[in-house]
């Protein structure tokens, strides 16, 4: 009930989660996934053990619902693929009537959206372009407002340069 999203099976992110879990190198899943956050009334486990068995009372996933549903889809068709997957799970033992439970749900699901420009801002070609323009005395902006302290006539936005390239060289007006 506290998870703000329902499962979206055909969303590209969920397809990517499923693909990642099905790959031969799916042991990397841990590094490529944000994990799951769970609220519960009570969590019983043996401390200081690796991969402890955790018994949860009255639990609900408040973040990571897409991940858990996607992994369930993998389980239904290829359960053996889950054997090499490790996943970060954060369990918050808190009474559902406690106002902190709502705050945990809100903050776990409230992030600034990341656009494709930002996702690719650290790509090798973007860093090389920044270095090359720097040699010419310009500041290549891989991320929004990256060079806000520099003179505006010396800042080159990768977004604007990409549009200019497409319009001029690819004749996409």
Coordinates of C-alpha atoms in Angstrom, one line a residue:
X1 CA 0.0 0.0 0.0
X2 CA 2.9 2.4 0.7
X3 CA 4.6 1.8 -2.7
X4 CA 3.7 4.7 -4.9
X5 CA 3.8 2.8 -8.2
X6 CA 2.1 -0.3 -9.6
X7 CA 4.1 -2.8 -11.6
X8 CA 4.6 -1.7 -15.3
X9 CA 5.5 -5.0 -17.1
X10 CA 6.2 -3.5 -20.5
X11 CA 8.3 -0.5 -19.3
X12 CA 11.8 -0.4 -20.7
X13 CA 13.3 -0.2 -17.2
X14 CA 11.6 -3.5 -16.2
X15 CA 12.6 -5.2 -19.4
X16 CA 16.2 -4.1 -18.7
X17 CA 16.0 -5.5 -15.1
X18 CA 14.7 -8.8 -16.5
X19 CA 17.4 -8.9 -19.2
X20 CA 20.1 -8.1 -16.6
X21 CA 18.9 -11.0 -14.4
X22 CA 18.9 -13.4 -17.4
X23 CA 22.4 -12.5 -18.6
X24 CA 25.4 -14.8 -18.2
X25 CA 27.1 -12.2 -16.1
X26 CA 24.0 -11.6 -13.9
X27 CA 26.3 -11.7 -10.8
X28 CA 26.7 -8.0 -11.6
X29 CA 23.1 -7.4 -10.8
X30 CA 24.0 -6.2 -7.3
X31 CA 26.0 -3.3 -8.8
X32 CA 23.5 -2.4 -11.4
X33 CA 20.3 -2.2 -9.2
X34 CA 19.3 0.1 -6.4
X35 CA 17.7 -2.7 -4.4
X36 CA 14.6 -2.9 -2.4
X37 CA 13.3 -1.0 0.7
X38 CA 10.8 -2.7 3.0
X39 CA 8.8 -1.4 5.9
X40 CA 7.7 -3.9 8.6
X41 CA 6.3 -4.1 12.1
X42 CA 8.9 -6.6 13.2
X43 CA 12.1 -8.2 11.8
X44 CA 13.6 -11.3 13.4
X45 CA 17.0 -12.5 12.3
X46 CA 20.4 -13.7 13.6
X47 CA 22.8 -10.7 13.6
X48 CA 26.3 -10.9 12.3
X49 CA 25.6 -13.6 9.7
X50 CA 26.1 -13.5 6.0
X51 CA 22.7 -13.6 4.1
X52 CA 20.7 -14.2 7.3
X53 CA 17.2 -15.6 7.1
X54 CA 14.9 -12.7 8.0
X55 CA 11.3 -13.2 9.2
X56 CA 9.2 -10.1 8.6
X57 CA 5.9 -9.3 10.2
X58 CA 3.4 -7.2 8.3
X59 CA 5.8 -6.1 5.7
X60 CA 5.5 -4.1 2.5
X61 CA 7.9 -3.1 -0.2
X62 CA 7.9 0.7 -0.4
X63 CA 10.7 1.1 -3.0
X64 CA 11.9 -1.6 -5.4
X65 CA 8.5 -2.9 -6.5
X66 CA 9.6 -2.9 -10.1
X67 CA 12.7 -4.9 -9.2
X68 CA 10.8 -7.5 -7.1
X69 CA 8.1 -8.0 -9.8
X70 CA 10.7 -8.2 -12.6
X71 CA 12.7 -10.8 -10.6
X72 CA 9.5 -12.7 -10.0
X73 CA 9.0 -12.8 -13.8
X74 CA 12.5 -14.3 -14.2
X75 CA 11.7 -16.8 -11.4
X76 CA 8.6 -18.0 -13.3
X77 CA 10.6 -18.9 -16.4
X78 CA 14.2 -19.4 -15.3
X79 CA 14.4 -19.8 -11.5
X80 CA 18.0 -21.0 -11.7
X81 CA 19.0 -17.5 -12.8
X82 CA 18.2 -16.1 -9.4
X83 CA 20.9 -18.3 -7.7
X84 CA 23.7 -16.0 -8.7
X85 CA 21.9 -12.7 -8.0
X86 CA 22.5 -10.7 -4.9
X87 CA 20.4 -7.8 -4.0
X88 CA 20.6 -5.0 -1.5
X89 CA 17.5 -5.0 0.7
X90 CA 16.9 -2.3 3.3
X91 CA 14.5 -3.3 6.1
X92 CA 13.0 -0.6 8.3
X93 CA 11.3 -1.9 11.4
X94 CA 8.8 0.7 12.2
X95 CA 5.2 0.8 13.3
X96 CA 2.9 1.6 10.4
X97 CA 1.1 4.2 12.6
X98 CA 4.4 6.0 13.2
X99 CA 4.7 9.2 10.9
X100 CA 8.2 8.2 10.0
X101 CA 6.9 5.3 7.9
X102 CA 5.2 7.7 5.5
X103 CA 8.3 9.9 5.4
X104 CA 10.5 6.9 4.6
X105 CA 8.1 6.0 1.7
X106 CA 8.0 9.5 0.4
X107 CA 11.8 10.1 0.5
X108 CA 12.6 6.6 -0.9
X109 CA 10.4 7.4 -3.9
X110 CA 11.1 11.1 -4.4
X111 CA 14.1 11.7 -6.5
X112 CA 14.9 14.2 -9.2
X113 CA 14.3 12.5 -12.6
X114 CA 17.5 11.8 -14.5
X115 CA 17.3 12.5 -18.3
X116 CA 19.2 10.8 -21.0
X117 CA 21.5 13.8 -21.3
X118 CA 22.6 13.3 -17.7
X119 CA 22.9 9.6 -18.0
X120 CA 25.4 10.0 -20.8
X121 CA 27.2 13.0 -19.4
X122 CA 30.2 10.8 -18.3
X123 CA 30.5 8.9 -21.5
X124 CA 34.0 8.8 -23.0
X125 CA 33.1 10.9 -26.0
X126 CA 31.5 13.5 -23.8
X127 CA 34.7 13.8 -21.7
X128 CA 36.9 13.9 -24.8
X129 CA 34.8 16.7 -26.3
X130 CA 35.1 18.6 -23.0
X131 CA 38.9 18.3 -23.1
X132 CA 39.1 19.3 -26.8
X133 CA 36.9 22.4 -26.3
X134 CA 39.0 23.3 -23.2
X135 CA 42.1 23.5 -25.4
X136 CA 40.2 26.0 -27.6
X137 CA 39.3 28.1 -24.5
X138 CA 35.7 27.0 -24.3
X139 CA 33.8 25.2 -21.5
X140 CA 31.9 22.2 -22.9
X141 CA 28.9 21.6 -20.6
X142 CA 28.2 17.9 -20.3
X143 CA 25.7 18.5 -17.4
X144 CA 23.3 21.4 -17.0
X145 CA 24.9 24.4 -15.2
X146 CA 28.2 22.6 -15.0
X147 CA 30.1 25.8 -15.9
X148 CA 27.6 28.4 -14.5
X149 CA 30.5 30.5 -13.0
X150 CA 32.1 30.9 -16.5
X151 CA 31.3 33.7 -19.0
X152 CA 28.2 32.6 -20.9
X153 CA 29.9 33.3 -24.3
X154 CA 32.5 30.7 -23.5
X155 CA 30.1 27.9 -22.4
X156 CA 29.0 25.4 -25.0
X157 CA 26.0 23.2 -24.1
X158 CA 26.2 19.6 -25.4
X159 CA 22.5 19.7 -25.9
X160 CA 22.6 22.8 -28.2
X161 CA 25.7 21.5 -30.0
X162 CA 24.0 18.2 -30.6
X163 CA 21.0 20.0 -32.1
X164 CA 23.2 22.1 -34.3
X165 CA 25.1 19.1 -35.5
X166 CA 21.9 17.3 -36.4
X167 CA 20.5 20.3 -38.2
X168 CA 23.6 21.2 -40.1
X169 CA 25.5 17.9 -40.8
X170 CA 22.5 15.5 -40.9
X171 CA 20.2 18.1 -42.5
X172 CA 17.5 17.4 -39.8
X173 CA 15.8 20.8 -39.7

